[in-house]
PDB file of C-alpha atoms and ligand atoms in Angstrom:
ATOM      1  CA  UNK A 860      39.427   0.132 -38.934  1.00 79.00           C
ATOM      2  CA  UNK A 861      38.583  -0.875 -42.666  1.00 97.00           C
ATOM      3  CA  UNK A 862      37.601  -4.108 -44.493  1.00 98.00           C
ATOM      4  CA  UNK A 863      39.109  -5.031 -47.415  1.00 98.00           C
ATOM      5  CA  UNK A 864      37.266  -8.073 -49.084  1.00 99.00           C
ATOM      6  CA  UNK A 865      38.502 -10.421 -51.602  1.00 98.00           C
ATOM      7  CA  UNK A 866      36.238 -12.755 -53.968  1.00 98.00           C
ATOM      8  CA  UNK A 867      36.156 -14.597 -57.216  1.00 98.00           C
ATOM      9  CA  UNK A 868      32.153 -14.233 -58.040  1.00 98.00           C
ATOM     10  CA  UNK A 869      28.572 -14.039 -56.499  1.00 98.00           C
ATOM     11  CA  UNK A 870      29.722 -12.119 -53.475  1.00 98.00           C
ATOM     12  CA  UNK A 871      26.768 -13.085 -51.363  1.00 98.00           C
ATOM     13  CA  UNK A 872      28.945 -13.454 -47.936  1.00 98.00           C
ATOM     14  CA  UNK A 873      30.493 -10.136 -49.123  1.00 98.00           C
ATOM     15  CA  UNK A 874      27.312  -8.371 -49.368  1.00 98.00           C
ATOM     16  CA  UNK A 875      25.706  -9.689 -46.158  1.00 98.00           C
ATOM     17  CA  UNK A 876      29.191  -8.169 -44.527  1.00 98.00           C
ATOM     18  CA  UNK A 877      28.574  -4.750 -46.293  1.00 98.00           C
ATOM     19  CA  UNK A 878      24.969  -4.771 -45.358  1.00 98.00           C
ATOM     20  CA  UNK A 879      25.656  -5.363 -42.151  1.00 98.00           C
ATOM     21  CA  UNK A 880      27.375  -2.010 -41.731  1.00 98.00           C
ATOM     22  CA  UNK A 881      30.679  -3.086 -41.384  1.00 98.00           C
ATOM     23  CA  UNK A 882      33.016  -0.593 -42.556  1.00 98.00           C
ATOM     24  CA  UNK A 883      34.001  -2.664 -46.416  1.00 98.00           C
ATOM     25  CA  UNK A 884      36.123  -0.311 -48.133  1.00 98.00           C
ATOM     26  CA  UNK A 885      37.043  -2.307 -51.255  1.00 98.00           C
ATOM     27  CA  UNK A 886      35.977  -5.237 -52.736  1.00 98.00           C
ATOM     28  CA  UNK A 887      39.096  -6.926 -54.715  1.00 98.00           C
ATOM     29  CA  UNK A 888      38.240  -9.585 -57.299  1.00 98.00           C
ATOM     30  CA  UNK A 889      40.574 -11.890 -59.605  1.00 98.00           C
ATOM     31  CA  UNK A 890      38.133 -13.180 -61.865  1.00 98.00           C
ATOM     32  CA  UNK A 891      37.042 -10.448 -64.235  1.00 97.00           C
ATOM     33  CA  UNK A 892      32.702  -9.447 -64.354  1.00 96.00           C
ATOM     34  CA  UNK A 893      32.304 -11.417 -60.826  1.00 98.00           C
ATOM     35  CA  UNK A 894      28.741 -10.465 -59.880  1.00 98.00           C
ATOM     36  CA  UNK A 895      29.779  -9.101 -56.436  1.00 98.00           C
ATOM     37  CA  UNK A 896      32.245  -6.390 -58.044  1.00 98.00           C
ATOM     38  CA  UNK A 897      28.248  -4.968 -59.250  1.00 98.00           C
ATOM     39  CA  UNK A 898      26.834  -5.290 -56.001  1.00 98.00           C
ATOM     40  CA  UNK A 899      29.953  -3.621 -54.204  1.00 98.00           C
ATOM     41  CA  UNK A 900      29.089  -0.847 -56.852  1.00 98.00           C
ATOM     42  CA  UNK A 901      25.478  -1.043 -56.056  1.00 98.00           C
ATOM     43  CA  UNK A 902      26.043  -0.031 -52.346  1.00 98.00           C
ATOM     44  CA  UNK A 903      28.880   2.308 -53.518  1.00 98.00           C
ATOM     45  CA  UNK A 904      31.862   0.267 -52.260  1.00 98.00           C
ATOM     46  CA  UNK A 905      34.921   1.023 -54.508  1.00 98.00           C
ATOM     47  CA  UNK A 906      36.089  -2.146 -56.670  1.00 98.00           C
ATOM     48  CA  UNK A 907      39.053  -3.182 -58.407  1.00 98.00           C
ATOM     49  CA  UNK A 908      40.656  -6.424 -60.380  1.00 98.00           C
ATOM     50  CA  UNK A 909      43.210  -7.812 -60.172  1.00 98.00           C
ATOM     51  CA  UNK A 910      43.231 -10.780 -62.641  1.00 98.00           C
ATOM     52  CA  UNK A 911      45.059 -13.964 -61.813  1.00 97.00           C
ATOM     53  CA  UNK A 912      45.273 -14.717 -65.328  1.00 96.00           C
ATOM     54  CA  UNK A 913      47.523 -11.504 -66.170  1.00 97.00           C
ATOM     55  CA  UNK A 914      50.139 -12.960 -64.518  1.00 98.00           C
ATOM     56  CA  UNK A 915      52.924 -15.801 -65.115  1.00 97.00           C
ATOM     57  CA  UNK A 916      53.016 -17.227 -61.357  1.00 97.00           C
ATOM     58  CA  UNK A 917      51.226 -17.281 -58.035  1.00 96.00           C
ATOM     59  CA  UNK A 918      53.889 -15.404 -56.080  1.00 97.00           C
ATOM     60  CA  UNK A 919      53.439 -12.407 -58.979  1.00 98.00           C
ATOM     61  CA  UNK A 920      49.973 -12.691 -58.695  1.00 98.00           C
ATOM     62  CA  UNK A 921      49.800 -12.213 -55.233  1.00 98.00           C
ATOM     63  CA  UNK A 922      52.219  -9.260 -54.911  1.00 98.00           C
ATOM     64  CA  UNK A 923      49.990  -7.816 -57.421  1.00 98.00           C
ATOM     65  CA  UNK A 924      47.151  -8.361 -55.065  1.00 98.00           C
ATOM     66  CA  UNK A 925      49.083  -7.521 -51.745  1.00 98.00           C
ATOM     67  CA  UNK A 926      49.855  -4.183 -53.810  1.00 98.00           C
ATOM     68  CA  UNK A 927      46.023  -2.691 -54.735  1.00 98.00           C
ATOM     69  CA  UNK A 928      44.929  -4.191 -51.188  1.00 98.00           C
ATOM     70  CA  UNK A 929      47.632  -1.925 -49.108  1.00 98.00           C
ATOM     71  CA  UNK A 930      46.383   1.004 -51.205  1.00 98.00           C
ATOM     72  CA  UNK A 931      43.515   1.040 -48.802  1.00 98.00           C
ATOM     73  CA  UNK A 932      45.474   0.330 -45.829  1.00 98.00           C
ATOM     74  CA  UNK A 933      42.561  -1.770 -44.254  1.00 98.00           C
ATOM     75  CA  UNK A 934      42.593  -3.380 -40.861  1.00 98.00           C
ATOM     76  CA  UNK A 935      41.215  -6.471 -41.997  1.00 98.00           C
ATOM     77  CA  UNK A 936      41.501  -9.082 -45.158  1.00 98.00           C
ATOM     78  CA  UNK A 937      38.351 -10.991 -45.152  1.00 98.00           C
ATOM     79  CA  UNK A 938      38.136 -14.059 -47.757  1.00 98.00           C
ATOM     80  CA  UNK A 939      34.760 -14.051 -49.211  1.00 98.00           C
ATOM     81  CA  UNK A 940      34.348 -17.060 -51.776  1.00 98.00           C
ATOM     82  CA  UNK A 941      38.074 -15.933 -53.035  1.00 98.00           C
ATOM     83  CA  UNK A 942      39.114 -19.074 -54.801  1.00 96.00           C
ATOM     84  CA  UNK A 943      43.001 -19.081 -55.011  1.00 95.00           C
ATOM     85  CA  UNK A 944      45.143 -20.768 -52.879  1.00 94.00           C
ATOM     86  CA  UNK A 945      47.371 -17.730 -51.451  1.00 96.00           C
ATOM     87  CA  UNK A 946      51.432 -18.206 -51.022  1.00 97.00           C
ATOM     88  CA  UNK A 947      52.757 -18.480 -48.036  1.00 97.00           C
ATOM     89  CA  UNK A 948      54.728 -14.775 -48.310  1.00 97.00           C
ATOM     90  CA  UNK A 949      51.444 -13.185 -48.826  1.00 97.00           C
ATOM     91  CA  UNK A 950      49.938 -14.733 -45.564  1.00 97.00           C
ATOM     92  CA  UNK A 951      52.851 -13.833 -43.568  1.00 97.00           C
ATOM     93  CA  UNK A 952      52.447 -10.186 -45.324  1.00 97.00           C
ATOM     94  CA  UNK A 953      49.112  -9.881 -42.920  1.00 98.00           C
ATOM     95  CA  UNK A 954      49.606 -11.703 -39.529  1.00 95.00           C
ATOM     96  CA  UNK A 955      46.136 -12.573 -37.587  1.00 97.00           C
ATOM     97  CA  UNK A 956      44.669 -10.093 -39.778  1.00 98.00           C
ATOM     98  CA  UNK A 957      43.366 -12.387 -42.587  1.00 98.00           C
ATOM     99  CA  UNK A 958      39.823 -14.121 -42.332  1.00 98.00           C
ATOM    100  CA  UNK A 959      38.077 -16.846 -44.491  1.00 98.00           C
ATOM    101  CA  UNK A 960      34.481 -17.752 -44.491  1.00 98.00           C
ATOM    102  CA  UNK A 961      34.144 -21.634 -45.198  1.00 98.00           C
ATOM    103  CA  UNK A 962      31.282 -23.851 -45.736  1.00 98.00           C
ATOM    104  CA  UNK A 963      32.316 -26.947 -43.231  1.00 98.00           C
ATOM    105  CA  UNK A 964      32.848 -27.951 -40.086  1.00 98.00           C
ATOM    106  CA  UNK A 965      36.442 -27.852 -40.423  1.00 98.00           C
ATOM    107  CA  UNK A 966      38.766 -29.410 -40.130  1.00 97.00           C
ATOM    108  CA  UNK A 967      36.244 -31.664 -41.656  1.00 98.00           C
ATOM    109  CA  UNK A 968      35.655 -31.582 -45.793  1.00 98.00           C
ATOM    110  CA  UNK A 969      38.562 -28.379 -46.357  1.00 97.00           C
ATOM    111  CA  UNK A 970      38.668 -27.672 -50.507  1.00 97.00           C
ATOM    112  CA  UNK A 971      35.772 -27.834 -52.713  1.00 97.00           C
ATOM    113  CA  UNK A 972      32.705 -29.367 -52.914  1.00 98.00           C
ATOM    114  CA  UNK A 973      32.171 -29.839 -48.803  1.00 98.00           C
ATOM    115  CA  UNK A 974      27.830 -30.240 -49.439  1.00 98.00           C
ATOM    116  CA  UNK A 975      28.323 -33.385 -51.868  1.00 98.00           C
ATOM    117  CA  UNK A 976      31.287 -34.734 -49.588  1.00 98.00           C
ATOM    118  CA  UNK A 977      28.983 -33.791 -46.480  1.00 98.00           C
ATOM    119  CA  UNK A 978      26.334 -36.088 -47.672  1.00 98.00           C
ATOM    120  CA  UNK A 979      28.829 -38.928 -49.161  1.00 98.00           C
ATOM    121  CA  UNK A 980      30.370 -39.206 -45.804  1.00 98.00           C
ATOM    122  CA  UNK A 981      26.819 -39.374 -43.951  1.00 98.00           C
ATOM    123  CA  UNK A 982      27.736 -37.102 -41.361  1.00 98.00           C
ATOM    124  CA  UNK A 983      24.594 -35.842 -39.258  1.00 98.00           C
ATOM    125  CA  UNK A 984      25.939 -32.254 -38.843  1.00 98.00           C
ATOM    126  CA  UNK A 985      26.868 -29.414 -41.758  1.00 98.00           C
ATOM    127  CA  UNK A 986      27.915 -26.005 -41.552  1.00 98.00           C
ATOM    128  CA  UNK A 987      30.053 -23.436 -42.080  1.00 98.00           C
ATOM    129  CA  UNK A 988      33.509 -21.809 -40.299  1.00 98.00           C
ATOM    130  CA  UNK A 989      35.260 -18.644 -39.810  1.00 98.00           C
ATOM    131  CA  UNK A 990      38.938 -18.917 -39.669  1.00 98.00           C
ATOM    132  CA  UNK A 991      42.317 -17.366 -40.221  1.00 98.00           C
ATOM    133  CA  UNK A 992      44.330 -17.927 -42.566  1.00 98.00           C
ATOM    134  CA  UNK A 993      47.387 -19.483 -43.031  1.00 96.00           C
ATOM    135  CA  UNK A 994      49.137 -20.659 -45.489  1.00 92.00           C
ATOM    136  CA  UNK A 995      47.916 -24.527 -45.051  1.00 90.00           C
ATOM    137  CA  UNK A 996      44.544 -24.290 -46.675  1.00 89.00           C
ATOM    138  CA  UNK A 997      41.476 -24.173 -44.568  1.00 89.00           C
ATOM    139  CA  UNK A 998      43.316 -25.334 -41.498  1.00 92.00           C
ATOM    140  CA  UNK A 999      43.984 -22.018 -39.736  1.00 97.00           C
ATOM    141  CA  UNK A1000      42.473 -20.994 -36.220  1.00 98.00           C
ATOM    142  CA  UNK A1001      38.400 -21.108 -35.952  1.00 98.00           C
ATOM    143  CA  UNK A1002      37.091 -18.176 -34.663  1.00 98.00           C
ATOM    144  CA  UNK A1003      33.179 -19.467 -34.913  1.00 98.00           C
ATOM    145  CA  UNK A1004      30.959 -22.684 -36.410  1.00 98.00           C
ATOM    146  CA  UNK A1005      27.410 -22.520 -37.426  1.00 98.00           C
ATOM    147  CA  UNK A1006      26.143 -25.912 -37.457  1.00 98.00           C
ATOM    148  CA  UNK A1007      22.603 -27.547 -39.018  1.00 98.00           C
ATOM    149  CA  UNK A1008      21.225 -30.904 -39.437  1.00 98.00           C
ATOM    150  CA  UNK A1009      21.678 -33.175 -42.468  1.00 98.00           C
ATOM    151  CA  UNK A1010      17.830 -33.857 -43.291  1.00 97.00           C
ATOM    152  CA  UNK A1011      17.470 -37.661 -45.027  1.00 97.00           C
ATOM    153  CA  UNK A1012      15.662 -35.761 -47.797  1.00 97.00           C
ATOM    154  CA  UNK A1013      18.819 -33.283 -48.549  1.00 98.00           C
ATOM    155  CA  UNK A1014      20.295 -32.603 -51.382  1.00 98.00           C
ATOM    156  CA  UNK A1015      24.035 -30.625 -51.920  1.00 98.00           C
ATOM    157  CA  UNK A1016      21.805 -27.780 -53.547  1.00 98.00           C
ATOM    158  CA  UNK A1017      19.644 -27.709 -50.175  1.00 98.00           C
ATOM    159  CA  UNK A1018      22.367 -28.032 -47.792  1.00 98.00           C
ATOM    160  CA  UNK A1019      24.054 -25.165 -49.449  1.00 98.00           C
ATOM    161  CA  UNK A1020      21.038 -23.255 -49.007  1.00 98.00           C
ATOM    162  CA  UNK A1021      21.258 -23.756 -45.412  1.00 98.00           C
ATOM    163  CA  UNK A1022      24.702 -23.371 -44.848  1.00 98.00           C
ATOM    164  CA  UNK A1023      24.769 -20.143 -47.009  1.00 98.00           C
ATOM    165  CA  UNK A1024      22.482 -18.362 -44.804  1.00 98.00           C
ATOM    166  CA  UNK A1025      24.130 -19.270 -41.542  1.00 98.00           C
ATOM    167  CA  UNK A1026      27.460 -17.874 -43.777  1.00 98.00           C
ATOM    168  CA  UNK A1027      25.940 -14.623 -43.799  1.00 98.00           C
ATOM    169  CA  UNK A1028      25.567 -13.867 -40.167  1.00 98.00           C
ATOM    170  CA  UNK A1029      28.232 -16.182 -38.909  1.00 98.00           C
ATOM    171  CA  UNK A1030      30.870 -13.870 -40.693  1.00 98.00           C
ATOM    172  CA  UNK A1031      29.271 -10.479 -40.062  1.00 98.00           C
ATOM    173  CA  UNK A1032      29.736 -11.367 -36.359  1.00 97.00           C
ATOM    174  CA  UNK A1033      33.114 -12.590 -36.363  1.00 98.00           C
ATOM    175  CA  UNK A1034      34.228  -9.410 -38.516  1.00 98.00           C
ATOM    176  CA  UNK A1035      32.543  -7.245 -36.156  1.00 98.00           C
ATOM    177  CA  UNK A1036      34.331  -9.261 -32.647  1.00 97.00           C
ATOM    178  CA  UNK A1037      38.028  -8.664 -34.724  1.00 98.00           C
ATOM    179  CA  UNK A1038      37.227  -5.411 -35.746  1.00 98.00           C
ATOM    180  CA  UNK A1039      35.969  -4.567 -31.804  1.00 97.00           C
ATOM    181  CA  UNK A1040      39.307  -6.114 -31.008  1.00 97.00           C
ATOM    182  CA  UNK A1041      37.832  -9.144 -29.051  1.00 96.00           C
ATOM    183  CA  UNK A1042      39.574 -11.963 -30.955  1.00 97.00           C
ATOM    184  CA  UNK A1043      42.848 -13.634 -29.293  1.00 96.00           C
ATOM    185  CA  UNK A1044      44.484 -16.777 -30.465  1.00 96.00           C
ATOM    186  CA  UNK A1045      46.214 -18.503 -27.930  1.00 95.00           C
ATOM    187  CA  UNK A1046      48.064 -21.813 -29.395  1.00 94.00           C
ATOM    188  CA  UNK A1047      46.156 -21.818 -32.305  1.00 93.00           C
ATOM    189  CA  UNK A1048      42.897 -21.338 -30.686  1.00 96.00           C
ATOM    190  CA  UNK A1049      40.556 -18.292 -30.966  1.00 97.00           C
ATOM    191  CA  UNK A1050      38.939 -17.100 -27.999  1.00 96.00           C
ATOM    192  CA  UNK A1051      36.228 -14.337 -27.880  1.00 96.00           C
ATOM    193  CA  UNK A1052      36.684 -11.796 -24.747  1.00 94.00           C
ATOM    194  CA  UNK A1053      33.262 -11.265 -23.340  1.00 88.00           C
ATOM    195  CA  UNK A1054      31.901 -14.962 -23.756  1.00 75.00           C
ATOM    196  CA  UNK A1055      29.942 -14.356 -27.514  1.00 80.00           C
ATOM    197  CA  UNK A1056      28.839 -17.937 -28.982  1.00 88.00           C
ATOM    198  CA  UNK A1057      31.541 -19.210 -31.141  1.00 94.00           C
ATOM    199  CA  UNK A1058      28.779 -21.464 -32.295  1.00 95.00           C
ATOM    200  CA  UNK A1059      25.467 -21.496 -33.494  1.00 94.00           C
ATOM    201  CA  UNK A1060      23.120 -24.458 -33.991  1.00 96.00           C
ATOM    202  CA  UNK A1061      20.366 -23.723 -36.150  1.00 94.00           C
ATOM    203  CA  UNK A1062      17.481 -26.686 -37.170  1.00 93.00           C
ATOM    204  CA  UNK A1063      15.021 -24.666 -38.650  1.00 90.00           C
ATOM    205  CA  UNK A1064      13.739 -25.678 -42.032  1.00 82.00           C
TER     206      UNK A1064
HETATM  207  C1  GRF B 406      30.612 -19.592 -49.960  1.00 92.97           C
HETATM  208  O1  GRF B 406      29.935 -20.795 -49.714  1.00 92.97           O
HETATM  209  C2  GRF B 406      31.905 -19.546 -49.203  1.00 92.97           C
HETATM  210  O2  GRF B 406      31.835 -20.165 -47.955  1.00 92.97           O
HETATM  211  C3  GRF B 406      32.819 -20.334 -50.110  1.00 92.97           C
HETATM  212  O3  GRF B 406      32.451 -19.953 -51.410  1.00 92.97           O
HETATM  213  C4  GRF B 406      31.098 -19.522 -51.407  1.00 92.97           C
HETATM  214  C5  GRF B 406      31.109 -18.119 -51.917  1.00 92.97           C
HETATM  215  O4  GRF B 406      29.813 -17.567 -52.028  1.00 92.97           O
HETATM  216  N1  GRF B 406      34.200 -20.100 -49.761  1.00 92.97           N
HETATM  217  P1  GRF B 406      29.614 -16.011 -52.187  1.00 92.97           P
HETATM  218  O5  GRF B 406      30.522 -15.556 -53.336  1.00 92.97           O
HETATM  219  O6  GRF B 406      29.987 -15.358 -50.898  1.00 92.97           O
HETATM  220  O7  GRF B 406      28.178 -15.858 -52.526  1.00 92.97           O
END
């Protein structure tokens, strides 16, 4: 019942999953010297690289990756800031068992930027989304929102703030529900057995 988790740099939303005692047995990251590969070896969580650059297209690159992550034979794929877009032969590779942490309401804002496109658009409401993947980026099943109010006085730097933190428990919880077996997606909707709050709303400052 292991956690394999893949990122590209600070590793925040993987640490909060390791600190939350969920059973993270490697970290995997593409970009060489990405802070969390230190933190995974702070808590003594085995990490490896495997650099996108080393390699002369995606679907090479992500047989690569497929490779070192089946050496640990985890459960679970979890996304944690892991910025490539993945080919559609490595998402098939691990059906319903690959997660991504986003910061959006999606489907609202998928891709980059979502605080400075949050506030551009006006919208009232922020926050962040667990999914699976698929292979059409940020758009697969949501398996739980944490929502927060867009303050007049915000700024992308504060709302990420804000979002970040919700991140943090938001995608300890829905690791914990898949790894406890309570997920099931039913026409591409997730449903959690035993009722748990697929959303949060949070206005504290
Ligand atoms: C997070 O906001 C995550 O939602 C997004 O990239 C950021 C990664 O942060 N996909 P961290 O590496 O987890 O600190």
């Amino acid at each position: 019942m292991s956690v394999v988790v893949l990122i590209s740099g600070r590793g925040s939303n993987m640490q909060a999953l390791i600190e939350a005692g969920l059973p993270v047995t490697a970290v995997i990251s593409n970009v060489p010297g990405a802070a969390g590969l230190a933190i995974a070896a702070q808590h003594g969580v085995p990490g490896r690289l495997v650099p996108h650059k080393d390699f002369d297209s995606r679907q090479a690159f992500d047989d690569a990756l497929a490779k070192e992550i089946d050496r640990f034979s985890p459960r679970l794929v979890a996304l944690a800031g892991f910025m490539r877009v993945l080919t559609p032969g490595f998402v098939l590779r691990y059906p319903e068992r690959l997660l991504n942490i986003h910061p959006s309401l999606l489907p609202a804002f998928p891709g980059l930027n979502t605080h400075e496109r949050a506030l551009a658009a006006g919208v009232k409401l922020h926050g962040c989304s667990v999914h699976f993947v698929t292979a059409d980026l940020d758009h697969g099943p949501i398996v739980a929102q944490a929502a927060i109010p867009v303050r007049p006085d915000d700024t992308a730097a504060s709302l990420a703030q804000r979002v970040l933190k919700q991140e943090h428990a938001l995608y300890a919880r829905a690791v914990r529900w898949f790894l406890e077996g309570k997920l099931a997606i039913e026409n591409g909707t997730v449903n959690v057995k035993g009722n748990d709050a697929q959303l949060v709303f949070d206005d504290s400052p």
